[in-house]
PDB file of C-alpha atoms in Angstrom:
ATOM      1  CA  MET O   1      33.803-105.733  16.509  1.00 42.00           C
ATOM      2  CA  LYS O   2      34.441-109.097  14.906  1.00 58.00           C
ATOM      3  CA  LYS O   3      37.650-109.327  12.930  1.00 74.00           C
ATOM      4  CA  GLU O   4      37.175-109.876   9.212  1.00 83.00           C
ATOM      5  CA  PRO O   5      37.964-113.424   8.098  1.00 94.00           C
ATOM      6  CA  PHE O   6      40.896-113.797   5.716  1.00 96.00           C
ATOM      7  CA  ARG O   7      44.319-115.423   5.441  1.00 96.00           C
ATOM      8  CA  LEU O   8      47.570-113.667   4.585  1.00 98.00           C
ATOM      9  CA  GLY O   9      50.976-114.951   3.575  1.00 98.00           C
ATOM     10  CA  ILE O  10      54.109-113.374   2.100  1.00 99.00           C
ATOM     11  CA  VAL O  11      56.246-114.805  -0.692  1.00 98.00           C
ATOM     12  CA  PRO O  12      59.757-113.727  -1.719  1.00 98.00           C
ATOM     13  CA  ALA O  13      59.445-112.813  -5.390  1.00 98.00           C
ATOM     14  CA  ASP O  14      62.416-114.994  -6.305  1.00 97.00           C
ATOM     15  CA  ALA O  15      60.562-118.075  -5.039  1.00 97.00           C
ATOM     16  CA  TYR O  16      57.907-117.377  -7.652  1.00 97.00           C
ATOM     17  CA  ARG O  17      60.450-116.566 -10.374  1.00 96.00           C
ATOM     18  CA  GLU O  18      62.037-119.982  -9.848  1.00 96.00           C
ATOM     19  CA  ARG O  19      58.786-121.515 -11.140  1.00 96.00           C
ATOM     20  CA  ARG O  20      57.267-118.897 -13.445  1.00 95.00           C
ATOM     21  CA  LYS O  21      58.398-115.932 -15.496  1.00 91.00           C
ATOM     22  CA  ALA O  22      57.306-112.454 -14.426  1.00 87.00           C
ATOM     23  CA  PRO O  23      58.459-110.053 -17.165  1.00 87.00           C
ATOM     24  CA  GLY O  24      58.259-106.365 -16.376  1.00 91.00           C
ATOM     25  CA  TYR O  25      58.278-106.835 -12.619  1.00 95.00           C
ATOM     26  CA  ASP O  26      61.988-106.755 -11.815  1.00 95.00           C
ATOM     27  CA  TRP O  27      61.299-104.174  -9.106  1.00 97.00           C
ATOM     28  CA  VAL O  28      59.174-106.603  -7.079  1.00 98.00           C
ATOM     29  CA  LYS O  29      60.927-108.109  -4.035  1.00 98.00           C
ATOM     30  CA  SER O  30      57.948-109.544  -2.150  1.00 99.00           C
ATOM     31  CA  ILE O  31      54.369-110.578  -2.836  1.00 98.00           C
ATOM     32  CA  ILE O  32      51.658-110.428  -0.186  1.00 99.00           C
ATOM     33  CA  VAL O  33      48.888-112.942  -0.893  1.00 99.00           C
ATOM     34  CA  CYS O  34      45.454-112.851   0.740  1.00 98.00           C
ATOM     35  CA  ALA O  35      42.559-115.315   0.581  1.00 98.00           C
ATOM     36  CA  PHE O  36      39.061-114.065   1.426  1.00 98.00           C
ATOM     37  CA  PRO O  37      36.164-116.502   2.079  1.00 98.00           C
ATOM     38  CA  TYR O  38      32.750-116.365   0.437  1.00 98.00           C
ATOM     39  CA  ARG O  39      30.985-119.616   1.347  1.00 97.00           C
ATOM     40  CA  GLN O  40      27.442-119.281   2.674  1.00 96.00           C
ATOM     41  CA  ALA O  41      24.281-121.368   2.599  1.00 94.00           C
ATOM     42  CA  LYS O  42      23.001-122.000  -0.896  1.00 94.00           C
ATOM     43  CA  ALA O  43      20.374-119.405  -1.764  1.00 94.00           C
ATOM     44  CA  GLN O  44      16.959-120.241  -3.121  1.00 89.00           C
ATOM     45  CA  GLY O  45      15.657-118.945  -6.418  1.00 86.00           C
ATOM     46  CA  ARG O  46      15.797-119.488 -10.126  1.00 88.00           C
ATOM     47  CA  TYR O  47      18.219-118.701 -11.521  1.00 96.00           C
ATOM     48  CA  LEU O  48      21.383-118.016  -9.505  1.00 98.00           C
ATOM     49  CA  PRO O  49      25.127-117.599  -9.998  1.00 98.00           C
ATOM     50  CA  ALA O  50      27.618-119.827  -8.215  1.00 98.00           C
ATOM     51  CA  ARG O  51      28.295-118.577  -4.673  1.00 98.00           C
ATOM     52  CA  PHE O  52      31.166-116.294  -5.673  1.00 97.00           C
ATOM     53  CA  GLY O  53      28.600-114.169  -7.511  1.00 97.00           C
ATOM     54  CA  TYR O  54      26.081-113.805  -4.676  1.00 98.00           C
ATOM     55  CA  GLY O  55      27.247-110.435  -3.394  1.00 98.00           C
ATOM     56  CA  SER O  56      29.297-107.477  -4.574  1.00 98.00           C
ATOM     57  CA  ASP O  57      31.945-107.832  -7.268  1.00 98.00           C
ATOM     58  CA  TYR O  58      34.917-109.375  -5.500  1.00 98.00           C
ATOM     59  CA  HIS O  59      37.390-107.515  -7.717  1.00 97.00           C
ATOM     60  CA  ALA O  60      36.320-104.180  -6.218  1.00 97.00           C
ATOM     61  CA  VAL O  61      35.929-105.598  -2.701  1.00 98.00           C
ATOM     62  CA  LEU O  62      39.390-107.173  -2.639  1.00 98.00           C
ATOM     63  CA  SER O  63      41.061-104.137  -4.190  1.00 98.00           C
ATOM     64  CA  ALA O  64      39.758-101.972  -1.344  1.00 98.00           C
ATOM     65  CA  LYS O  65      40.781-104.462   1.345  1.00 98.00           C
ATOM     66  CA  LEU O  66      44.239-104.941  -0.139  1.00 98.00           C
ATOM     67  CA  GLU O  67      44.716-101.165  -0.151  1.00 98.00           C
ATOM     68  CA  GLU O  68      44.056-101.273   3.585  1.00 97.00           C
ATOM     69  CA  VAL O  69      46.601-104.080   4.009  1.00 98.00           C
ATOM     70  CA  ALA O  70      49.194-102.059   2.079  1.00 98.00           C
ATOM     71  CA  ARG O  71      48.471 -98.990   4.209  1.00 98.00           C
ATOM     72  CA  THR O  72      48.749-100.816   7.522  1.00 96.00           C
ATOM     73  CA  ARG O  73      52.015-102.437   6.375  1.00 97.00           C
ATOM     74  CA  GLY O  74      53.425 -99.031   5.485  1.00 97.00           C
ATOM     75  CA  LEU O  75      54.261 -99.973   1.896  1.00 98.00           C
ATOM     76  CA  SER O  76      55.533 -97.177  -0.341  1.00 96.00           C
ATOM     77  CA  ARG O  77      55.766 -98.788  -3.764  1.00 98.00           C
ATOM     78  CA  TYR O  78      53.216-101.485  -4.497  1.00 98.00           C
ATOM     79  CA  GLU O  79      50.710-102.757  -7.048  1.00 98.00           C
ATOM     80  CA  ILE O  80      47.463-104.554  -6.291  1.00 98.00           C
ATOM     81  CA  LEU O  81      46.312-107.397  -8.525  1.00 97.00           C
ATOM     82  CA  VAL O  82      42.990-109.225  -8.339  1.00 97.00           C
ATOM     83  CA  ASP O  83      42.219-112.052 -10.774  1.00 91.00           C
ATOM     84  CA  ARG O  84      43.513-110.404 -13.930  1.00 83.00           C
ATOM     85  CA  SER O  85      47.298-110.482 -13.880  1.00 84.00           C
ATOM     86  CA  ALA O  86      50.394-112.083 -15.353  1.00 88.00           C
ATOM     87  CA  PHE O  87      50.932-113.949 -12.081  1.00 95.00           C
ATOM     88  CA  ASP O  88      49.585-117.384 -11.200  1.00 96.00           C
ATOM     89  CA  GLU O  89      47.524-116.518  -8.124  1.00 97.00           C
ATOM     90  CA  LYS O  90      46.970-120.087  -6.987  1.00 97.00           C
ATOM     91  CA  LEU O  91      50.687-120.862  -7.174  1.00 98.00           C
ATOM     92  CA  LEU O  92      51.388-117.718  -5.169  1.00 98.00           C
ATOM     93  CA  ALA O  93      48.778-118.700  -2.586  1.00 98.00           C
ATOM     94  CA  TRP O  94      50.420-122.109  -2.202  1.00 98.00           C
ATOM     95  CA  LEU O  95      53.882-120.563  -1.863  1.00 98.00           C
ATOM     96  CA  ALA O  96      52.408-118.208   0.747  1.00 98.00           C
ATOM     97  CA  GLY O  97      51.247-121.158   2.838  1.00 98.00           C
ATOM     98  CA  LEU O  98      47.564-120.302   2.483  1.00 98.00           C
ATOM     99  CA  GLY O  99      46.560-123.797   1.400  1.00 98.00           C
ATOM    100  CA  PHE O 100      47.207-126.556  -1.116  1.00 98.00           C
ATOM    101  CA  LEU O 101      46.026-127.095  -4.675  1.00 97.00           C
ATOM    102  CA  GLY O 102      43.254-129.666  -4.727  1.00 97.00           C
ATOM    103  CA  ARG O 103      42.330-132.229  -7.323  1.00 97.00           C
ATOM    104  CA  ASN O 104      39.640-129.792  -8.467  1.00 96.00           C
ATOM    105  CA  THR O 105      42.543-127.381  -9.263  1.00 96.00           C
ATOM    106  CA  LEU O 106      41.316-124.923  -6.609  1.00 98.00           C
ATOM    107  CA  LEU O 107      43.181-123.587  -3.602  1.00 98.00           C
ATOM    108  CA  ILE O 108      41.983-125.398  -0.469  1.00 98.00           C
ATOM    109  CA  THR O 109      42.635-123.531   2.774  1.00 98.00           C
ATOM    110  CA  PRO O 110      42.487-125.059   6.280  1.00 96.00           C
ATOM    111  CA  GLU O 111      40.106-122.377   7.594  1.00 96.00           C
ATOM    112  CA  PHE O 112      37.761-121.739   4.672  1.00 98.00           C
ATOM    113  CA  GLY O 113      38.085-124.726   2.373  1.00 98.00           C
ATOM    114  CA  SER O 114      38.123-123.842  -1.323  1.00 98.00           C
ATOM    115  CA  TYR O 115      35.500-121.098  -1.181  1.00 98.00           C
ATOM    116  CA  VAL O 116      38.016-118.257  -1.352  1.00 98.00           C
ATOM    117  CA  VAL O 117      38.975-115.511  -3.768  1.00 98.00           C
ATOM    118  CA  ILE O 118      42.606-114.443  -3.984  1.00 98.00           C
ATOM    119  CA  GLY O 119      44.236-111.041  -4.179  1.00 98.00           C
ATOM    120  CA  THR O 120      47.910-110.046  -4.253  1.00 98.00           C
ATOM    121  CA  ILE O 121      50.087-107.051  -3.477  1.00 99.00           C
ATOM    122  CA  LEU O 122      53.381-106.697  -5.335  1.00 98.00           C
ATOM    123  CA  THR O 123      55.910-104.591  -3.461  1.00 99.00           C
ATOM    124  CA  ASP O 124      59.572-103.616  -3.395  1.00 98.00           C
ATOM    125  CA  HIS O 125      59.590-104.071   0.379  1.00 98.00           C
ATOM    126  CA  VAL O 126      61.785-106.821   1.833  1.00 98.00           C
ATOM    127  CA  PHE O 127      60.297-108.556   4.872  1.00 98.00           C
ATOM    128  CA  PRO O 128      62.301-110.155   7.707  1.00 97.00           C
ATOM    129  CA  GLU O 129      60.264-113.360   7.479  1.00 97.00           C
ATOM    130  CA  TYR O 130      58.390-115.172   4.728  1.00 98.00           C
ATOM    131  CA  SER O 131      55.731-117.861   4.627  1.00 98.00           C
ATOM    132  CA  ARG O 132      56.324-121.477   3.686  1.00 97.00           C
ATOM    133  CA  PRO O 133      54.176-123.726   1.458  1.00 97.00           C
ATOM    134  CA  LEU O 134      51.601-125.903   3.166  1.00 92.00           C
ATOM    135  CA  GLU O 135      52.322-129.601   2.812  1.00 90.00           C
ATOM    136  CA  ALA O 136      48.910-131.225   2.334  1.00 88.00           C
ATOM    137  CA  SER O 137      46.898-132.915  -0.406  1.00 91.00           C
ATOM    138  CA  CYS O 138      43.573-134.518  -1.305  1.00 96.00           C
ATOM    139  CA  GLY O 139      45.006-137.962  -0.617  1.00 95.00           C
ATOM    140  CA  GLU O 140      42.946-140.668  -2.296  1.00 96.00           C
ATOM    141  CA  CYS O 141      39.755-138.582  -2.457  1.00 98.00           C
ATOM    142  CA  ASP O 142      38.421-138.040  -5.978  1.00 97.00           C
ATOM    143  CA  LEU O 143      34.808-137.044  -5.281  1.00 98.00           C
ATOM    144  CA  CYS O 144      35.126-133.899  -7.385  1.00 98.00           C
ATOM    145  CA  VAL O 145      36.354-135.938 -10.354  1.00 98.00           C
ATOM    146  CA  LYS O 146      33.458-138.380 -10.064  1.00 98.00           C
ATOM    147  CA  LYS O 147      30.754-135.759  -9.509  1.00 98.00           C
ATOM    148  CA  CYS O 148      31.731-133.290 -12.237  1.00 98.00           C
ATOM    149  CA  PRO O 149      28.848-133.603 -14.743  1.00 98.00           C
ATOM    150  CA  SER O 150      31.016-132.653 -17.721  1.00 98.00           C
ATOM    151  CA  SER O 151      34.030-134.822 -16.734  1.00 98.00           C
ATOM    152  CA  ALA O 152      36.187-131.695 -16.805  1.00 98.00           C
ATOM    153  CA  LEU O 153      38.481-133.109 -14.092  1.00 98.00           C
ATOM    154  CA  ALA O 154      39.007-136.554 -15.589  1.00 96.00           C
ATOM    155  CA  GLY O 155      42.673-136.988 -16.484  1.00 89.00           C
ATOM    156  CA  GLY O 156      43.510-133.458 -15.378  1.00 92.00           C
ATOM    157  CA  PHE O 157      41.624-130.197 -15.822  1.00 96.00           C
ATOM    158  CA  ASN O 158      40.007-129.566 -19.214  1.00 97.00           C
ATOM    159  CA  ARG O 159      38.909-125.940 -19.133  1.00 97.00           C
ATOM    160  CA  GLU O 160      36.829-126.166 -22.310  1.00 97.00           C
ATOM    161  CA  SER O 161      34.663-128.845 -20.662  1.00 97.00           C
ATOM    162  CA  CYS O 162      34.171-126.986 -17.370  1.00 98.00           C
ATOM    163  CA  LEU O 163      30.607-125.732 -16.899  1.00 98.00           C
ATOM    164  CA  SER O 164      31.846-122.629 -15.111  1.00 98.00           C
ATOM    165  CA  PHE O 165      34.010-121.748 -18.106  1.00 98.00           C
ATOM    166  CA  LEU O 166      31.209-122.471 -20.560  1.00 99.00           C
ATOM    167  CA  THR O 167      28.858-120.008 -18.847  1.00 99.00           C
ATOM    168  CA  GLN O 168      31.407-117.266 -19.493  1.00 98.00           C
ATOM    169  CA  VAL O 169      32.205-117.800 -23.167  1.00 98.00           C
ATOM    170  CA  ALA O 170      30.517-118.097 -26.546  1.00 98.00           C
ATOM    171  CA  SER O 171      31.362-121.769 -27.009  1.00 97.00           C
ATOM    172  CA  GLU O 172      29.606-123.833 -29.656  1.00 97.00           C
ATOM    173  CA  ASP O 173      29.970-127.073 -27.711  1.00 97.00           C
ATOM    174  CA  PHE O 174      26.195-126.944 -27.370  1.00 98.00           C
ATOM    175  CA  PRO O 175      25.522-130.413 -25.867  1.00 98.00           C
ATOM    176  CA  ARG O 176      27.627-129.587 -22.801  1.00 98.00           C
ATOM    177  CA  TYR O 177      25.324-126.671 -22.002  1.00 98.00           C
ATOM    178  CA  ASP O 178      22.530-129.230 -21.636  1.00 98.00           C
ATOM    179  CA  LEU O 179      24.176-130.138 -18.306  1.00 98.00           C
ATOM    180  CA  LEU O 180      23.419-126.745 -16.734  1.00 98.00           C
ATOM    181  CA  LYS O 181      20.634-126.931 -14.145  1.00 95.00           C
ATOM    182  CA  ASP O 182      20.376-123.821 -11.986  1.00 94.00           C
ATOM    183  CA  ALA O 183      23.590-121.748 -12.132  1.00 98.00           C
ATOM    184  CA  TYR O 184      23.756-119.120 -14.870  1.00 98.00           C
ATOM    185  CA  TYR O 185      27.331-118.121 -14.014  1.00 99.00           C
ATOM    186  CA  GLY O 186      29.993-120.380 -12.596  1.00 98.00           C
ATOM    187  CA  CYS O 187      29.540-123.801 -11.009  1.00 98.00           C
ATOM    188  CA  ASP O 188      29.973-125.015  -7.424  1.00 98.00           C
ATOM    189  CA  ILE O 189      29.601-128.778  -7.850  1.00 98.00           C
ATOM    190  CA  CYS O 190      33.264-129.696  -7.350  1.00 98.00           C
ATOM    191  CA  GLN O 191      33.285-127.549  -4.214  1.00 98.00           C
ATOM    192  CA  GLU O 192      29.966-128.763  -2.830  1.00 98.00           C
ATOM    193  CA  VAL O 193      31.172-132.377  -2.756  1.00 98.00           C
ATOM    194  CA  CYS O 194      34.622-131.592  -1.322  1.00 98.00           C
ATOM    195  CA  PRO O 195      35.099-132.890   2.256  1.00 98.00           C
ATOM    196  CA  HIS O 196      37.375-129.932   3.021  1.00 97.00           C
ATOM    197  CA  ASN O 197      34.383-127.598   2.687  1.00 98.00           C
ATOM    198  CA  ARG O 198      32.229-129.305   5.308  1.00 96.00           C
ATOM    199  CA  GLY O 199      31.389-126.975   8.168  1.00 94.00           C
ATOM    200  CA  LYS O 200      32.965-123.975   6.470  1.00 94.00           C
ATOM    201  CA  ASP O 201      30.556-121.049   6.562  1.00 92.00           C
ATOM    202  CA  GLU O 202      32.562-117.831   6.975  1.00 95.00           C
ATOM    203  CA  TYR O 203      32.337-115.067   4.412  1.00 97.00           C
ATOM    204  CA  LEU O 204      32.898-111.348   4.045  1.00 97.00           C
ATOM    205  CA  ARG O 205      29.753-109.293   4.587  1.00 97.00           C
ATOM    206  CA  GLU O 206      30.228-107.763   1.126  1.00 98.00           C
ATOM    207  CA  PHE O 207      29.727-111.230  -0.356  1.00 98.00           C
ATOM    208  CA  GLU O 208      26.382-111.826   1.347  1.00 97.00           C
ATOM    209  CA  PHE O 209      23.611-112.894  -1.024  1.00 97.00           C
ATOM    210  CA  SER O 210      21.548-110.074  -2.527  1.00 96.00           C
ATOM    211  CA  ASP O 211      18.192-110.469  -4.255  1.00 95.00           C
ATOM    212  CA  ASP O 212      19.456-108.957  -7.499  1.00 95.00           C
ATOM    213  CA  SER O 213      21.509-112.121  -7.965  1.00 96.00           C
ATOM    214  CA  VAL O 214      18.325-113.962  -8.971  1.00 96.00           C
ATOM    215  CA  LEU O 215      17.790-113.703 -12.718  1.00 97.00           C
ATOM    216  CA  THR O 216      14.708-114.656 -14.714  1.00 97.00           C
ATOM    217  CA  LEU O 217      14.020-114.766 -18.418  1.00 98.00           C
ATOM    218  CA  ALA O 218      11.382-112.065 -17.987  1.00 98.00           C
ATOM    219  CA  GLU O 219      13.954-109.728 -16.471  1.00 98.00           C
ATOM    220  CA  MET O 220      16.488-110.470 -19.193  1.00 98.00           C
ATOM    221  CA  GLU O 221      13.831-109.745 -21.794  1.00 98.00           C
ATOM    222  CA  SER O 222      13.244-106.333 -20.203  1.00 98.00           C
ATOM    223  CA  LEU O 223      16.936-105.443 -20.472  1.00 98.00           C
ATOM    224  CA  ASN O 224      19.339-104.764 -23.323  1.00 97.00           C
ATOM    225  CA  ARG O 225      23.115-104.632 -23.623  1.00 96.00           C
ATOM    226  CA  LYS O 226      23.357-101.168 -22.075  1.00 98.00           C
ATOM    227  CA  THR O 227      20.802-101.523 -19.277  1.00 98.00           C
ATOM    228  CA  PHE O 228      22.224-104.923 -18.319  1.00 98.00           C
ATOM    229  CA  GLN O 229      25.614-103.352 -17.670  1.00 98.00           C
ATOM    230  CA  GLU O 230      24.062-100.460 -15.760  1.00 98.00           C
ATOM    231  CA  LYS O 231      21.959-102.720 -13.539  1.00 98.00           C
ATOM    232  CA  PHE O 232      24.703-105.210 -12.714  1.00 98.00           C
ATOM    233  CA  LYS O 233      27.793-102.988 -12.735  1.00 97.00           C
ATOM    234  CA  ASN O 234      28.582-104.016  -9.151  1.00 97.00           C
ATOM    235  CA  LYS O 235      28.321-107.752  -9.874  1.00 98.00           C
ATOM    236  CA  ASN O 236      31.261-109.894 -10.950  1.00 96.00           C
ATOM    237  CA  PHE O 237      29.217-111.535 -13.721  1.00 98.00           C
ATOM    238  CA  ALA O 238      28.520-108.264 -15.558  1.00 97.00           C
ATOM    239  CA  TRP O 239      31.681-108.617 -17.654  1.00 97.00           C
ATOM    240  CA  ILE O 240      30.334-111.557 -19.685  1.00 98.00           C
ATOM    241  CA  GLY O 241      27.768-109.207 -21.209  1.00 98.00           C
ATOM    242  CA  TYR O 242      24.070-109.288 -21.927  1.00 99.00           C
ATOM    243  CA  LEU O 243      23.998-111.785 -24.777  1.00 99.00           C
ATOM    244  CA  LYS O 244      25.959-114.559 -23.085  1.00 99.00           C
ATOM    245  CA  MET O 245      23.839-114.114 -19.968  1.00 99.00           C
ATOM    246  CA  LEU O 246      20.662-114.276 -22.046  1.00 99.00           C
ATOM    247  CA  ARG O 247      21.988-117.453 -23.669  1.00 99.00           C
ATOM    248  CA  ASN O 248      22.625-118.953 -20.231  1.00 99.00           C
ATOM    249  CA  ILE O 249      19.128-118.169 -18.960  1.00 99.00           C
ATOM    250  CA  ILE O 250      17.474-119.537 -22.109  1.00 99.00           C
ATOM    251  CA  VAL O 251      19.548-122.728 -21.834  1.00 99.00           C
ATOM    252  CA  LEU O 252      18.503-123.140 -18.196  1.00 99.00           C
ATOM    253  CA  GLU O 253      14.867-122.615 -19.117  1.00 98.00           C
ATOM    254  CA  ALA O 254      15.158-125.259 -21.829  1.00 98.00           C
ATOM    255  CA  ASN O 255      16.942-127.676 -19.495  1.00 98.00           C
ATOM    256  CA  ASN O 256      14.166-127.249 -16.918  1.00 97.00           C
ATOM    257  CA  ASN O 257      11.313-127.533 -19.456  1.00 96.00           C
ATOM    258  CA  ASN O 258      10.213-123.919 -18.959  1.00 97.00           C
ATOM    259  CA  ILE O 259      10.397-122.561 -22.502  1.00 98.00           C
ATOM    260  CA  ASN O 260       8.888-123.408 -25.867  1.00 97.00           C
ATOM    261  CA  ILE O 261      10.257-123.313 -29.390  1.00 98.00           C
ATOM    262  CA  LYS O 262       8.304-120.181 -30.281  1.00 98.00           C
ATOM    263  CA  LYS O 263       9.933-118.195 -27.485  1.00 98.00           C
ATOM    264  CA  ILE O 264      13.405-119.422 -28.424  1.00 99.00           C
ATOM    265  CA  GLU O 265      12.737-118.432 -32.007  1.00 98.00           C
ATOM    266  CA  TYR O 266      11.754-114.951 -30.844  1.00 98.00           C
ATOM    267  CA  PHE O 267      15.136-114.397 -29.181  1.00 99.00           C
ATOM    268  CA  GLN O 268      16.938-116.055 -32.087  1.00 98.00           C
ATOM    269  CA  LYS O 269      15.508-113.538 -34.559  1.00 98.00           C
ATOM    270  CA  LEU O 270      16.009-110.630 -32.170  1.00 98.00           C
ATOM    271  CA  HIS O 271      19.749-111.337 -31.927  1.00 98.00           C
ATOM    272  CA  ALA O 272      20.397-112.823 -35.346  1.00 98.00           C
ATOM    273  CA  ASP O 273      23.418-110.509 -35.679  1.00 97.00           C
ATOM    274  CA  ALA O 274      25.369-112.842 -33.368  1.00 98.00           C
ATOM    275  CA  PRO O 275      26.070-116.072 -35.333  1.00 98.00           C
ATOM    276  CA  TRP O 276      27.096-118.125 -32.272  1.00 98.00           C
ATOM    277  CA  PHE O 277      23.888-117.148 -30.453  1.00 99.00           C
ATOM    278  CA  TYR O 278      21.757-117.879 -33.516  1.00 99.00           C
ATOM    279  CA  ARG O 279      23.291-121.343 -33.896  1.00 99.00           C
ATOM    280  CA  HIS O 280      22.831-122.164 -30.221  1.00 99.00           C
ATOM    281  CA  MET O 281      19.142-121.224 -30.410  1.00 99.00           C
ATOM    282  CA  GLU O 282      18.833-123.392 -33.513  1.00 99.00           C
ATOM    283  CA  TYR O 283      20.341-126.289 -31.572  1.00 98.00           C
ATOM    284  CA  LEU O 284      17.876-125.777 -28.705  1.00 98.00           C
ATOM    285  CA  LYS O 285      14.921-125.640 -31.081  1.00 98.00           C
ATOM    286  CA  LYS O 286      15.907-128.943 -32.662  1.00 98.00           C
ATOM    287  CA  ARG O 287      16.483-130.487 -29.257  1.00 97.00           C
ATOM    288  CA  LEU O 288      13.056-129.464 -28.014  1.00 97.00           C
ATOM    289  CA  LYS O 289      11.422-130.551 -31.239  1.00 95.00           C
ATOM    290  CA  ASN O 290      12.970-133.988 -30.883  1.00 92.00           C
ATOM    291  CA  GLY O 291      11.902-134.139 -27.241  1.00 82.00           C
ATOM    292  CA  ALA O 292      15.470-134.587 -25.973  1.00 52.00           C
ATOM    293  CA  GLN O 293      15.856-132.982 -22.574  1.00 43.00           C
TER     294      GLN O 293
END
């Protein structure tokens, strides 16, 4: 049986505390950090999430795998954290020697490139040996900076300009949404152009692409807030909710010339109780009316 691909490193908690505060975690002596790969060939279909949304929700997947790590290590007191925590996961991953922080602000690992999701185990266990940070960098390469369509990496990372961030929030920076082309959740552009990701194609089987990752406007129209959550409860994009996902799909349809003003107006009236959604639909109507694509 093939061994599952992932990287593991261990950080003394004090090494983290020297750089960041960690209130409420005085009991923690060590932090186990794991990076799990998810890169696979780009799927076909309209519309899709970024690759980290192709398969099962990584929060649940990593939680289960980290429980197994804790069990095999014989830990007694521990706490598993995936994504949502008071700890800086990327800093921990660097301290654990899993990779370096790239110009695209992502962790870049030697084995899997930047297509990894990170999980941590806090524990009171003291280990005989700890990992050391990896000394590496992007060098002079700035492909991700040049290729980012929203210039989110120019002069440092601007989260509010990042297309991945915009797909997850109710922002009213409407013109930036015009840059979306095929991804309704997340964005892989800065990873797709990164030289460190060439030839990297390992991923956990739980992250393998599933057909329910393809979303259409017709399907969104058949759903509502409740049924959306029920249908996609095992997907990591479910948390953004029905209305933001509907907004994303409508924007993509408009950006690809697949929707008319009448249809946008239909959804605008249907969800007029959400001011941000109403205003975004109004923006799209004016844009289409003026012929600006």
